Structures are given as structure tokens and as C-alpha cells.
Amino acid sequence: MTAAQRTYWLEHAWLGALPRALGSARAGGNPIGPGVTVAVQDGRITAVHPDTPTPPPGAEVLRGLTLPGLANAHSHAFHRALRSAVQVGSGTFWTWRDVMYATAGRLTPDTYHALARAVYAEMALAGITAVGEFHYVHHAPGGTPYADPNAMGEALLAAAADAGIRITLLDTAYLSSGFGRPPTAHQLRFSDGDADAWATRCSLLKERDHARIGAAVHSVRAVPAEQLATVARWAEERRAPLHVHLSEQTAENDACREAHGCTPTQLLALHGVLGPRTTGVHNTHLTAEDIALIGGSGTGTCMCPTTERDLADGIGPAAALQNEGSPLSLGSDSHAVIDLLEEARAMELNERLRTRTRGHWTAAALLRAATADGHAALGWGEAGTIEPGALADLTTIALDSVRTAGPLPGLGAETAVFAATAADVRHTVVGGRHVVRDGAHTLVPDVPGALARAVDALRAR
């Protein structure tokens, strides 16, 4: 077997397409197969052999339930430095933002690389094989470009490579502090001045094996309406993902109506931002017309339940959006926790609280949001399934921990979503490479220590 060839034996595996619909995940038979052999060459799955009761000679054994790798569709890596520190006292999204700005002001390319490397390693330990990094800290404090105008973005790309995961760098246009207002002092390092300058800088970024380049509109308040089309056109010409924070706060909706006489969703539709390669992040405070515009255009929705509840944003209409045709994905956003299983569980449980009824998604449908649809939202459409031709990205969840022991393996999807946590991830494989083995990261030897050092370097002195 060459270095490019590997064989994995999966004790239990989810095979076939994960359903998106709300109906039974078991129509046509239980998709969880015991004893599955997966052959990998050059980072892709070349063969899948179910009904293999014992590991073939030389195969690497993954005990537990193996799923396609998890996709974290929305991340701000530097927010990890805020964990717990922003839990002191009370406040709102807007007061939390002041603390976030102060941390952003202390980032350098070197400190950002160290922090992101540790954060992406934490993601790998949580079974995440690809991340969508919504990146807007572009320049030095005060707005002066670095000698390499993409030094901060390059630090993130290198960090993902060091941590062994894939990344879609969603380079973000962030040009104003509000409708008709220039950037604040904190925001100067986010701004390129205008969308044309943003596009010029962004075009210098190059894709590589582990990394793809996408675009983002920070929000309708941060990109003037007449410049939205420039960002959308850049993404369209490259057939790249385009993400946007959308209606996370009612204050944004009110300001948009005052400035433009319409909702943020309507404004995006008017300027050609919505569409199948676009994902709205949060989509929390929407009108019925907004939901129809998003779903009818095929625009995706990335829900970030742990952040949305942490910031007291509200519960978005995820079920209504999906029913209208909007594919769902999941993100850890501010990294209050990094646990895609918790994001999937929280989306269902939030809807239960809102409606006082149970069972809005099957466990399998929630896993699809965390896998195939998340990868698609990030431009990795060839990931998210365990089948020949797919990228060999795998996540194995223990079925014998104190949280997961007891249920039959055939209930593995339900166990993963409604009982397991990131702590139950036993193995993470990216492109056929064992990045996490038996719960230990193979590339970053001391992830807790790396996190502690990186966060400490960003503390105010």
C-alpha cells in the first residue's frame, strides 16, 4: 500500500444519501451498515464494501459510528478568544460587539495564525473536516494594508493546513458601520474602502488543495446597496460561494427599512445577491415574503443555534425556510462551544420550544445539514457522503461512552444527534489522512495548551 492508498474498516457506518426531507430516515431500510470497508486513494473514496464482518489485513479500524465529515459552515476564528470572558454580566449583541472589537484590534498575522491553528485543531477534535471562515480582519489597526495585503487571510489558510482540515475562506466585504456611515475606528482594519478595492485584493488569493476562496457580504449595513452587486458579480464569475449575515438583529431590519424602504432580504434580492450559491447566515427575523424570496431563489440558510442563543438573537424560522426550498447548514459562529452535534440538536430543540411540538427534523435530516449540505454551502460538493468518488472525509463517534452507551447501533443517528457531544468524537479523517486518532490530534500535539497560549497572547495587558 502506497502513502496515497489506505483502507479503513468502519465498525458501523452511515451509507447512502442523508435525507433532507422531514420524513422517516428509514424509508427503504436502515442506512446504518455494520462492518464496512472503505478504500481510499489520493484522498478520495474508491470503493465501499458493506457487510465486511472483520477488518481486512492492514486496514485502519474505526470503532463506533462513522459519518461523513462534519462541515462547520460559519466561523469567526478569533471569537474563540472571547469564550467565557463575555459571559460575565449582562448586555446585548451590541455590547458583546464592543468586546469583540477590542480583541480584533489586538490581532496580528502571527497571533491570528496561532489562534486559528488551535481553533481549527479543536474543530478537528470535534469531527469537523471543513470550515467556512467568515473573514473580515484584513488590515493592520487603523486600516493600513500589510505588505502582503492578504497577510491575515493567508494566516488562516496556513492554520487550516497545519490543523489538517479543509477551509473555504469567505473573504468579507465590510465597508461601513451602518447605512450611510463610514467605518468606526475599530472597523477601519476591516474596510478596503469600496467594493472594487475589496475585489482587487480578494482576487490575489489563490486556492490550493485544502482551501477554496469564497466571498461574503458582512451585512446590508456594512456594504452600501450600490456596491452589493460588485461582490455578487465577483462570486458569480468564479462560481464561488457567497455568504451574508442576514437579519440577525431586529435593529438591522429597522435601519434597512428606514434607509431603503424594504427588508434586508428584499434589498439583497434587488441587487442580485440571492441564489443557489448564496447562504444567508442566521436568517432570524424574517417576514413571510423574506422566507419566500430566500427559499424560492434556492438561497441557503446557515443556522448557528449556540451563538444565536448565547447572544439572545432569537430563534430563526429554519423549518419554514427549508419547506420553502432553502437548504440548511450549521455553524459554530462565535465558538461559545465548538460542537456541530450540539448545533444540530439545538436547531430541533429550539423549534420544539418555539412551537411546543416535537419532531420537526429526523436525526438523519439534521446530520445532512451538518454534512452534505454544509459542504455544499462551502463549495465542497464532492464531500459529505461515504461513496465512491467522494472526498475521504470521515467522522467516527463513539457508541460506548457514558452518553452514547445503551442504544442499538441501528439508532446511531439518533444517538449522535440527541445524546453525543464533540467529546464523543473518536476519529477524524480528512482526505484519507488520520487527523484525529482515538481522540488525540495527530498534527497538533497539545491542543488545550495551544489554545491557552494563543488566547493569552490576545489579552489586554
PDB file of N, CA, C and O in Angstrom, residues 93-130:
ATOM      1  N   PHE A  93     -26.372  41.921  22.047  1.00  0.00           N
ATOM      2  CA  PHE A  93     -25.449  41.705  20.935  1.00  0.00           C
ATOM      3  C   PHE A  93     -24.533  42.907  20.759  1.00  0.00           C
ATOM      4  O   PHE A  93     -23.335  42.763  20.498  1.00  0.00           O
ATOM      5  N   TRP A  94     -25.067  44.094  20.914  1.00  0.00           N
ATOM      6  CA  TRP A  94     -24.305  45.309  20.611  1.00  0.00           C
ATOM      7  C   TRP A  94     -23.243  45.572  21.669  1.00  0.00           C
ATOM      8  O   TRP A  94     -22.152  46.074  21.337  1.00  0.00           O
ATOM      9  N   THR A  95     -23.493  45.243  22.943  1.00  0.00           N
ATOM     10  CA  THR A  95     -22.455  45.389  23.952  1.00  0.00           C
ATOM     11  C   THR A  95     -21.411  44.285  23.819  1.00  0.00           C
ATOM     12  O   THR A  95     -20.219  44.520  24.048  1.00  0.00           O
ATOM     13  N   TRP A  96     -21.857  43.079  23.443  1.00  0.00           N
ATOM     14  CA  TRP A  96     -20.902  41.999  23.160  1.00  0.00           C
ATOM     15  C   TRP A  96     -19.959  42.413  22.038  1.00  0.00           C
ATOM     16  O   TRP A  96     -18.761  42.125  22.073  1.00  0.00           O
ATOM     17  N   ARG A  97     -20.481  43.138  21.050  1.00  0.00           N
ATOM     18  CA  ARG A  97     -19.680  43.540  19.895  1.00  0.00           C
ATOM     19  C   ARG A  97     -18.521  44.436  20.300  1.00  0.00           C
ATOM     20  O   ARG A  97     -17.439  44.376  19.701  1.00  0.00           O
ATOM     21  N   ASP A  98     -18.704  45.261  21.316  1.00  0.00           N
ATOM     22  CA  ASP A  98     -17.613  46.127  21.768  1.00  0.00           C
ATOM     23  C   ASP A  98     -16.432  45.313  22.276  1.00  0.00           C
ATOM     24  O   ASP A  98     -15.268  45.641  22.011  1.00  0.00           O
ATOM     25  N   VAL A  99     -16.721  44.230  23.009  1.00  0.00           N
ATOM     26  CA  VAL A  99     -15.648  43.353  23.493  1.00  0.00           C
ATOM     27  C   VAL A  99     -14.970  42.667  22.315  1.00  0.00           C
ATOM     28  O   VAL A  99     -13.741  42.522  22.265  1.00  0.00           O
ATOM     29  N   MET A 100     -15.766  42.238  21.350  1.00  0.00           N
ATOM     30  CA  MET A 100     -15.218  41.590  20.164  1.00  0.00           C
ATOM     31  C   MET A 100     -14.277  42.524  19.413  1.00  0.00           C
ATOM     32  O   MET A 100     -13.191  42.125  18.970  1.00  0.00           O
ATOM     33  N   TYR A 101     -14.663  43.787  19.246  1.00  0.00           N
ATOM     34  CA  TYR A 101     -13.817  44.744  18.534  1.00  0.00           C
ATOM     35  C   TYR A 101     -12.464  44.913  19.232  1.00  0.00           C
ATOM     36  O   TYR A 101     -11.421  45.029  18.575  1.00  0.00           O
ATOM     37  N   ALA A 102     -12.475  44.956  20.551  1.00  0.00           N
ATOM     38  CA  ALA A 102     -11.224  45.122  21.277  1.00  0.00           C
ATOM     39  C   ALA A 102     -10.281  43.954  21.030  1.00  0.00           C
ATOM     40  O   ALA A 102      -9.062  44.138  20.859  1.00  0.00           O
ATOM     41  N   THR A 103     -10.825  42.742  20.987  1.00  0.00           N
ATOM     42  CA  THR A 103      -9.995  41.572  20.700  1.00  0.00           C
ATOM     43  C   THR A 103      -9.489  41.609  19.268  1.00  0.00           C
ATOM     44  O   THR A 103      -8.301  41.340  19.005  1.00  0.00           O
ATOM     45  N   ALA A 104     -10.346  41.960  18.328  1.00  0.00           N
ATOM     46  CA  ALA A 104      -9.926  42.054  16.930  1.00  0.00           C
ATOM     47  C   ALA A 104      -8.788  43.053  16.759  1.00  0.00           C
ATOM     48  O   ALA A 104      -7.886  42.853  15.939  1.00  0.00           O
ATOM     49  N   GLY A 105      -8.814  44.118  17.547  1.00  0.00           N
ATOM     50  CA  GLY A 105      -7.784  45.147  17.434  1.00  0.00           C
ATOM     51  C   GLY A 105      -6.408  44.677  17.842  1.00  0.00           C
ATOM     52  O   GLY A 105      -5.410  45.311  17.466  1.00  0.00           O
ATOM     53  N   ARG A 106      -6.322  43.571  18.580  1.00  0.00           N
ATOM     54  CA  ARG A 106      -5.024  43.074  19.030  1.00  0.00           C
ATOM     55  C   ARG A 106      -4.450  41.972  18.137  1.00  0.00           C
ATOM     56  O   ARG A 106      -3.345  41.479  18.389  1.00  0.00           O
ATOM     57  N   LEU A 107      -5.169  41.593  17.102  1.00  0.00           N
ATOM     58  CA  LEU A 107      -4.698  40.527  16.223  1.00  0.00           C
ATOM     59  C   LEU A 107      -3.564  41.010  15.320  1.00  0.00           C
ATOM     60  O   LEU A 107      -3.582  42.134  14.819  1.00  0.00           O
ATOM     61  N   THR A 108      -2.593  40.120  15.097  1.00  0.00           N
ATOM     62  CA  THR A 108      -1.571  40.295  14.072  1.00  0.00           C
ATOM     63  C   THR A 108      -1.577  39.028  13.218  1.00  0.00           C
ATOM     64  O   THR A 108      -2.169  38.005  13.614  1.00  0.00           O
ATOM     65  N   PRO A 109      -0.921  39.036  12.052  1.00  0.00           N
ATOM     66  CA  PRO A 109      -0.874  37.786  11.296  1.00  0.00           C
ATOM     67  C   PRO A 109      -0.326  36.612  12.105  1.00  0.00           C
ATOM     68  O   PRO A 109      -0.834  35.491  12.000  1.00  0.00           O
ATOM     69  N   ASP A 110       0.681  36.847  12.929  1.00  0.00           N
ATOM     70  CA  ASP A 110       1.270  35.749  13.696  1.00  0.00           C
ATOM     71  C   ASP A 110       0.336  35.273  14.805  1.00  0.00           C
ATOM     72  O   ASP A 110       0.160  34.056  15.000  1.00  0.00           O
ATOM     73  N   THR A 111      -0.253  36.214  15.555  1.00  0.00           N
ATOM     74  CA  THR A 111      -1.142  35.787  16.631  1.00  0.00           C
ATOM     75  C   THR A 111      -2.427  35.175  16.077  1.00  0.00           C
ATOM     76  O   THR A 111      -2.986  34.263  16.696  1.00  0.00           O
ATOM     77  N   TYR A 112      -2.854  35.667  14.915  1.00  0.00           N
ATOM     78  CA  TYR A 112      -4.060  35.084  14.327  1.00  0.00           C
ATOM     79  C   TYR A 112      -3.780  33.673  13.837  1.00  0.00           C
ATOM     80  O   TYR A 112      -4.609  32.779  13.996  1.00  0.00           O
ATOM     81  N   HIS A 113      -2.610  33.447  13.259  1.00  0.00           N
ATOM     82  CA  HIS A 113      -2.261  32.091  12.824  1.00  0.00           C
ATOM     83  C   HIS A 113      -2.232  31.147  14.020  1.00  0.00           C
ATOM     84  O   HIS A 113      -2.791  30.032  13.970  1.00  0.00           O
ATOM     85  N   ALA A 114      -1.611  31.567  15.114  1.00  0.00           N
ATOM     86  CA  ALA A 114      -1.515  30.689  16.283  1.00  0.00           C
ATOM     87  C   ALA A 114      -2.887  30.365  16.841  1.00  0.00           C
ATOM     88  O   ALA A 114      -3.178  29.207  17.192  1.00  0.00           O
ATOM     89  N   LEU A 115      -3.747  31.371  16.933  1.00  0.00           N
ATOM     90  CA  LEU A 115      -5.084  31.131  17.463  1.00  0.00           C
ATOM     91  C   LEU A 115      -5.897  30.257  16.516  1.00  0.00           C
ATOM     92  O   LEU A 115      -6.527  29.276  16.944  1.00  0.00           O
ATOM     93  N   ALA A 116      -5.900  30.586  15.235  1.00  0.00           N
ATOM     94  CA  ALA A 116      -6.711  29.823  14.281  1.00  0.00           C
ATOM     95  C   ALA A 116      -6.234  28.383  14.175  1.00  0.00           C
ATOM     96  O   ALA A 116      -7.049  27.460  14.058  1.00  0.00           O
ATOM     97  N   ARG A 117      -4.929  28.173  14.213  1.00  0.00           N
ATOM     98  CA  ARG A 117      -4.403  26.795  14.184  1.00  0.00           C
ATOM     99  C   ARG A 117      -4.983  25.991  15.342  1.00  0.00           C
ATOM    100  O   ARG A 117      -5.424  24.842  15.167  1.00  0.00           O
ATOM    101  N   ALA A 118      -5.003  26.584  16.531  1.00  0.00           N
ATOM    102  CA  ALA A 118      -5.540  25.887  17.693  1.00  0.00           C
ATOM    103  C   ALA A 118      -7.054  25.709  17.585  1.00  0.00           C
ATOM    104  O   ALA A 118      -7.595  24.659  17.949  1.00  0.00           O
ATOM    105  N   VAL A 119      -7.754  26.722  17.086  1.00  0.00           N
ATOM    106  CA  VAL A 119      -9.208  26.629  16.939  1.00  0.00           C
ATOM    107  C   VAL A 119      -9.576  25.569  15.917  1.00  0.00           C
ATOM    108  O   VAL A 119     -10.500  24.759  16.131  1.00  0.00           O
ATOM    109  N   TYR A 120      -8.863  25.530  14.799  1.00  0.00           N
ATOM    110  CA  TYR A 120      -9.166  24.528  13.780  1.00  0.00           C
ATOM    111  C   TYR A 120      -8.795  23.129  14.265  1.00  0.00           C
ATOM    112  O   TYR A 120      -9.446  22.136  13.896  1.00  0.00           O
ATOM    113  N   ALA A 121      -7.769  23.038  15.116  1.00  0.00           N
ATOM    114  CA  ALA A 121      -7.467  21.737  15.731  1.00  0.00           C
ATOM    115  C   ALA A 121      -8.590  21.324  16.668  1.00  0.00           C
ATOM    116  O   ALA A 121      -8.972  20.147  16.718  1.00  0.00           O
ATOM    117  N   GLU A 122      -9.144  22.280  17.423  1.00  0.00           N
ATOM    118  CA  GLU A 122     -10.309  21.975  18.271  1.00  0.00           C
ATOM    119  C   GLU A 122     -11.473  21.494  17.411  1.00  0.00           C
ATOM    120  O   GLU A 122     -12.200  20.567  17.788  1.00  0.00           O
ATOM    121  N   MET A 123     -11.653  22.114  16.234  1.00  0.00           N
ATOM    122  CA  MET A 123     -12.711  21.669  15.330  1.00  0.00           C
ATOM    123  C   MET A 123     -12.471  20.233  14.874  1.00  0.00           C
ATOM    124  O   MET A 123     -13.397  19.418  14.820  1.00  0.00           O
ATOM    125  N   ALA A 124     -11.228  19.915  14.516  1.00  0.00           N
ATOM    126  CA  ALA A 124     -10.928  18.543  14.092  1.00  0.00           C
ATOM    127  C   ALA A 124     -11.245  17.552  15.199  1.00  0.00           C
ATOM    128  O   ALA A 124     -11.797  16.469  14.949  1.00  0.00           O
ATOM    129  N   LEU A 125     -10.930  17.911  16.436  1.00  0.00           N
ATOM    130  CA  LEU A 125     -11.256  17.041  17.563  1.00  0.00           C
ATOM    131  C   LEU A 125     -12.762  16.865  17.713  1.00  0.00           C
ATOM    132  O   LEU A 125     -13.223  15.860  18.259  1.00  0.00           O
ATOM    133  N   ALA A 126     -13.533  17.832  17.210  1.00  0.00           N
ATOM    134  CA  ALA A 126     -14.988  17.756  17.250  1.00  0.00           C
ATOM    135  C   ALA A 126     -15.575  17.107  16.000  1.00  0.00           C
ATOM    136  O   ALA A 126     -16.796  17.137  15.814  1.00  0.00           O
ATOM    137  N   GLY A 127     -14.727  16.534  15.146  1.00  0.00           N
ATOM    138  CA  GLY A 127     -15.211  15.827  13.963  1.00  0.00           C
ATOM    139  C   GLY A 127     -15.427  16.709  12.753  1.00  0.00           C
ATOM    140  O   GLY A 127     -15.963  16.244  11.734  1.00  0.00           O
ATOM    141  N   ILE A 128     -15.025  17.964  12.814  1.00  0.00           N
ATOM    142  CA  ILE A 128     -15.205  18.900  11.696  1.00  0.00           C
ATOM    143  C   ILE A 128     -14.061  18.726  10.717  1.00  0.00           C
ATOM    144  O   ILE A 128     -12.882  18.801  11.088  1.00  0.00           O
ATOM    145  N   THR A 129     -14.394  18.502   9.459  1.00  0.00           N
ATOM    146  CA  THR A 129     -13.382  18.305   8.424  1.00  0.00           C
ATOM    147  C   THR A 129     -13.265  19.486   7.474  1.00  0.00           C
ATOM    148  O   THR A 129     -12.311  19.557   6.700  1.00  0.00           O
ATOM    149  N   ALA A 130     -14.225  20.419   7.511  1.00  0.00           N
ATOM    150  CA  ALA A 130     -14.167  21.615   6.668  1.00  0.00           C
ATOM    151  C   ALA A 130     -14.812  22.765   7.415  1.00  0.00           C
ATOM    152  O   ALA A 130     -15.816  22.590   8.101  1.00  0.00           O
TER     153      ALA A 130
END
